[in-house]
Short mmCIF file of C-alpha atoms and ligand atoms in Angstrom, two decimals:
data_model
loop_
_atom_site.label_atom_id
_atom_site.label_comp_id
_atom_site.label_asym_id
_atom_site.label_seq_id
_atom_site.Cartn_x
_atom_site.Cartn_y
_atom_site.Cartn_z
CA UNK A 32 52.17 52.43 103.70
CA UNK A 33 50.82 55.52 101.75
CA UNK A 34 47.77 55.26 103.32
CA UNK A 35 49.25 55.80 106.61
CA UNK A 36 51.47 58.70 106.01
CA UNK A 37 51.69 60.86 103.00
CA UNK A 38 55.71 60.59 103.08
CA UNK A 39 56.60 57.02 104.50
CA UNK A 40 60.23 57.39 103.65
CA UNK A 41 60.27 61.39 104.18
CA UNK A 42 61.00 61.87 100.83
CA UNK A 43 60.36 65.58 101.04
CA UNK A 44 61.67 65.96 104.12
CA UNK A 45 64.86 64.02 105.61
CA UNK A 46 68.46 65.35 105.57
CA UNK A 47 69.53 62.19 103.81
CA UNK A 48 67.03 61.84 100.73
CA UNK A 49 67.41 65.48 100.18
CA UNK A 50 71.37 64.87 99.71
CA UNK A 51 70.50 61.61 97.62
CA UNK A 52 68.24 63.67 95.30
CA UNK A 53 71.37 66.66 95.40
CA UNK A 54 73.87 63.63 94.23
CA UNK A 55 71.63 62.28 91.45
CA UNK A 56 71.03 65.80 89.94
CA UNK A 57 75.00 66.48 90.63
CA UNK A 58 75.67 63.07 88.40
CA UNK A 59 73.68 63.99 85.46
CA UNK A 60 75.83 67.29 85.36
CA UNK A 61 73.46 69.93 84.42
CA UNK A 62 72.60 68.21 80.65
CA UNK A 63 69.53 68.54 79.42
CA UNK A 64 67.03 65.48 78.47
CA UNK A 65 64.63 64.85 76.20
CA UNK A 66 62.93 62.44 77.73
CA UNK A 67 62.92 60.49 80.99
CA UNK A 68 61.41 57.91 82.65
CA UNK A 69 61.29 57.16 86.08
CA UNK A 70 59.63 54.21 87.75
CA UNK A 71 58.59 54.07 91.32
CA UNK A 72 58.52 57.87 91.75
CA UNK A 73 56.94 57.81 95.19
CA UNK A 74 55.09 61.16 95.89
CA UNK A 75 57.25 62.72 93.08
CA UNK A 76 59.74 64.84 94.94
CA UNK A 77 62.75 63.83 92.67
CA UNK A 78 60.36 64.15 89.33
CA UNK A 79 59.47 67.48 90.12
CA UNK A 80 62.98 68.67 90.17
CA UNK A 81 63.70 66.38 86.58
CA UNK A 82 60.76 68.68 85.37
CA UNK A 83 63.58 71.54 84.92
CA UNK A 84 66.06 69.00 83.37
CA UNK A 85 63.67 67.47 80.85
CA UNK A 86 61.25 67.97 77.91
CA UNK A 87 58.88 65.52 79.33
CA UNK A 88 59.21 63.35 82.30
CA UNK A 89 57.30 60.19 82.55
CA UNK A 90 57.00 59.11 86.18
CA UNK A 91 54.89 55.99 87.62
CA UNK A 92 54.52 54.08 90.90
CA UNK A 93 52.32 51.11 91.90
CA UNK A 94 50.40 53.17 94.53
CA UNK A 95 47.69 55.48 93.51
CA UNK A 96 47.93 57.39 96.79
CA UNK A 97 51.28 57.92 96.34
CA UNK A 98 50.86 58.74 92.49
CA UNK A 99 47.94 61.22 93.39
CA UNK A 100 50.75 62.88 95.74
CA UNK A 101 53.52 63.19 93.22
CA UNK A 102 50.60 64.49 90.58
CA UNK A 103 50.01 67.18 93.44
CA UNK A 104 53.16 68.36 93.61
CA UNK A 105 53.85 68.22 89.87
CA UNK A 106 50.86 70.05 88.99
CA UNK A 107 52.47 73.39 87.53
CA UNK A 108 54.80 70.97 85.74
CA UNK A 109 53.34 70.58 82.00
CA UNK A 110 55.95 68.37 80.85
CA UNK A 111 55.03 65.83 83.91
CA UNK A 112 53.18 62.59 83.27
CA UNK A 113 52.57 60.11 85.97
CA UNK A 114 50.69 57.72 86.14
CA UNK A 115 49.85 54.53 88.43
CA UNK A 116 50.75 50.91 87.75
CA UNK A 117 53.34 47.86 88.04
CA UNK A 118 57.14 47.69 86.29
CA UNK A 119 56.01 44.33 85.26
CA UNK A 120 53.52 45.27 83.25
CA UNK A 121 54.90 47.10 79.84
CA UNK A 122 56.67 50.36 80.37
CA UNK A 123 55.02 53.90 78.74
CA UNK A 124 55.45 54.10 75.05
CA UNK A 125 58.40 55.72 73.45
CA UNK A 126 61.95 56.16 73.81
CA UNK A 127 63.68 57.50 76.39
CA UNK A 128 67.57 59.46 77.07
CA UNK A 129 67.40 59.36 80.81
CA UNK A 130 65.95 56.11 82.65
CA UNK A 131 65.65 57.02 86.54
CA UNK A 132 65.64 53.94 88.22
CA UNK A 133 66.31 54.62 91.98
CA UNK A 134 64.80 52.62 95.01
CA UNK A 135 62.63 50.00 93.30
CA UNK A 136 64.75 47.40 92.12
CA UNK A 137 65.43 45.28 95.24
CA UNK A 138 61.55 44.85 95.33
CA UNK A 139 61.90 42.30 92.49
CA UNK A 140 62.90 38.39 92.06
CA UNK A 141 65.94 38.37 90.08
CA UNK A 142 64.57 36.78 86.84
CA UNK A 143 61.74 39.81 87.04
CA UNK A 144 64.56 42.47 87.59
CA UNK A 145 66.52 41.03 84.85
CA UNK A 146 63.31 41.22 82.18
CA UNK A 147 62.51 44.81 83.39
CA UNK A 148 65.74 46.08 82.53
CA UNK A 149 66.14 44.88 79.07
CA UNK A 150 62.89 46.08 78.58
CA UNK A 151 63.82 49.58 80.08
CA UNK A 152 67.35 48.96 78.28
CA UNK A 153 65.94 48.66 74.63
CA UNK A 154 63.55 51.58 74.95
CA UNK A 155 66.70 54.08 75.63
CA UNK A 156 68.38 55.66 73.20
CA UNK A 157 71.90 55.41 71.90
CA UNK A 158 73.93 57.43 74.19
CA UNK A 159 70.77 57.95 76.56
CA UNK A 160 71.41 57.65 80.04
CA UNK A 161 70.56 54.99 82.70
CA UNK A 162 70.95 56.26 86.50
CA UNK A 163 70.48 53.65 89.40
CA UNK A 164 70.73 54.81 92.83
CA UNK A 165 69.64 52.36 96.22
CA UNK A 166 70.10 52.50 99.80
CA UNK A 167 72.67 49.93 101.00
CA UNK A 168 70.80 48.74 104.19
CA UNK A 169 68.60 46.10 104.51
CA UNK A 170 64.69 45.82 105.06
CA UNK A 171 62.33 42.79 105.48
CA UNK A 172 60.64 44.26 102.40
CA UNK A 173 63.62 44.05 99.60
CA UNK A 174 63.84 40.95 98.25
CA UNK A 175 67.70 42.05 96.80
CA UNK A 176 70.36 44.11 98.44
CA UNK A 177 71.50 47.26 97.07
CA UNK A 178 74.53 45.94 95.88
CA UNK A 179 72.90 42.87 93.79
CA UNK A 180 70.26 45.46 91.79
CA UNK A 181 73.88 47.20 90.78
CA UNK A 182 75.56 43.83 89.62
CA UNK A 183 72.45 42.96 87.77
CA UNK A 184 72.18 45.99 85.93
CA UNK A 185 76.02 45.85 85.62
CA UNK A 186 75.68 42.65 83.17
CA UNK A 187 72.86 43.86 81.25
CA UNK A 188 73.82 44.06 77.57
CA UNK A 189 73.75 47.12 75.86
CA UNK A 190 74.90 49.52 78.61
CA UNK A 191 78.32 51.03 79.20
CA UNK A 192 79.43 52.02 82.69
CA UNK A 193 80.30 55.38 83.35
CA UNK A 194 79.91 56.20 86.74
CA UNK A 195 79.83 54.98 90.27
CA UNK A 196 79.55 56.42 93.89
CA UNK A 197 79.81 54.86 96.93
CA UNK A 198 78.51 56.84 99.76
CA UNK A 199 77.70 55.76 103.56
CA UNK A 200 74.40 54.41 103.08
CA UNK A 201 73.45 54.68 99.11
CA UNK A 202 75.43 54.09 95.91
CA UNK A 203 75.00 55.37 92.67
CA UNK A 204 76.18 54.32 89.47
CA UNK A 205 75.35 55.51 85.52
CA UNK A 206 75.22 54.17 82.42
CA UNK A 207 75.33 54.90 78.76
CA UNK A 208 73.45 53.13 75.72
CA UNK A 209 75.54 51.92 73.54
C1 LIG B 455 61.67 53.53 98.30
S1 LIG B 455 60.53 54.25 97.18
C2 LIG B 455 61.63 55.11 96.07
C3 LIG B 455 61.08 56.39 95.52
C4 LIG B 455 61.97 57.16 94.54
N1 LIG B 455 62.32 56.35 93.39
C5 LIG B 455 63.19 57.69 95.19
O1 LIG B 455 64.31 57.25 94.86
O2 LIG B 455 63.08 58.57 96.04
C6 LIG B 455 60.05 52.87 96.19
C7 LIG B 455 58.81 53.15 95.36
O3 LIG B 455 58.68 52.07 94.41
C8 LIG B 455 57.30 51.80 94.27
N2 LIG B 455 57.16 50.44 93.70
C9 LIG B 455 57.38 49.25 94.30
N3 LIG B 455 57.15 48.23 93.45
C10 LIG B 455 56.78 48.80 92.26
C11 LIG B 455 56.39 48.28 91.00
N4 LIG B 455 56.33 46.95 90.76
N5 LIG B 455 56.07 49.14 90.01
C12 LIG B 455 56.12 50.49 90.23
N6 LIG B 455 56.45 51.04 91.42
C13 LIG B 455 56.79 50.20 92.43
C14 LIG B 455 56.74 51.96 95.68
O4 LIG B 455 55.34 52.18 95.69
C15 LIG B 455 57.54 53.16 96.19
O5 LIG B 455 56.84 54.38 95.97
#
């Protein structure tokens, strides 16, 4: 898809991602992070505005075009890090107060979504922060709905619910580390 068009889903440029990216920002309420993860960054038009939330934001997506993209537009970001590879395979180093994890997990089996967030889930911090935002419509492409990635994160242990959104076409809901 990224070798088609630079923007596929018009990250950086439709009405409706723009107010998605306004209502994640909104939900994290102006604290600042330490450090963040977020998988599946796309061309990194959320990541770069994390960069001003964040000490160090570690971003990665499974395409290289679209991870040479997001390190474009990152690239008077110091704090940025993004690199190319799969969820599946073991997540960056370190721990982490604000997991990012919008868009990408209805592209998993359910056993494979389950394993990635307890692997996400014990790398976060107590208190840390664990955002989930997806689109509510369907797509030949996403193996889960919208809805399902949200109950699955919703009975992953370790994580208390603090949040949740319901908006026309996306939801959103946050979580603490217990
Ligand atoms: C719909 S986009 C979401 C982008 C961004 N998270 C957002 O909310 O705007 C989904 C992204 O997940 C990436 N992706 C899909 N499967 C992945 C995997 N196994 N590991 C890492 N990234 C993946 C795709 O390449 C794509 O860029």
């Amino acid at each position: 898809m990224y070798r088609n068009n630079a923007d596929p889903w018009e990250f950086a440029s439709s009405p409706y991602e723009q107010r998605r990216y306004e209502t994640i920002l909104h939900a994290l309420k102006g604290r600042k992070y330490r450090h963040a993860f977020e998988p599946g960054c796309s061309v990194g038009v959320l990541t770069h505005q994390l960069a001003a939330l964040c000490g160090r934001v570690d971003a990665m997506d499974i395409s290289p075009t679209a991870v040479n993209l997001a390190q474009i537009r990152c690239h008077e970001c110091p704090n940025v890090y993004i690199t190319s590879g799969s969820l599946v395979h073991p997540i960056p180093g370190g721990s982490f107060d604000l997991v990012i994890f919008c868009e990408i997990g209805y592209y998993f089996e359910e056993p494979t979504l389950r394993d990635i967030l307890q692997a996400l889930v014990a790398q976060i911090e107590p208190e840390g922060t664990f955002l989930a935002s997806h689109w509510l419509g369907s797509s030949p492409d996403h193996v889960l709905s919208g809805d399902r990635v949200h109950e699955i994160i919703a009975d992953v242990s370790g994580l208390h619910h603090i949040q949740s959104a319901r908006y026309a076409d996306f939801r959103l809901d946050s979580w603490s580390r217990e």
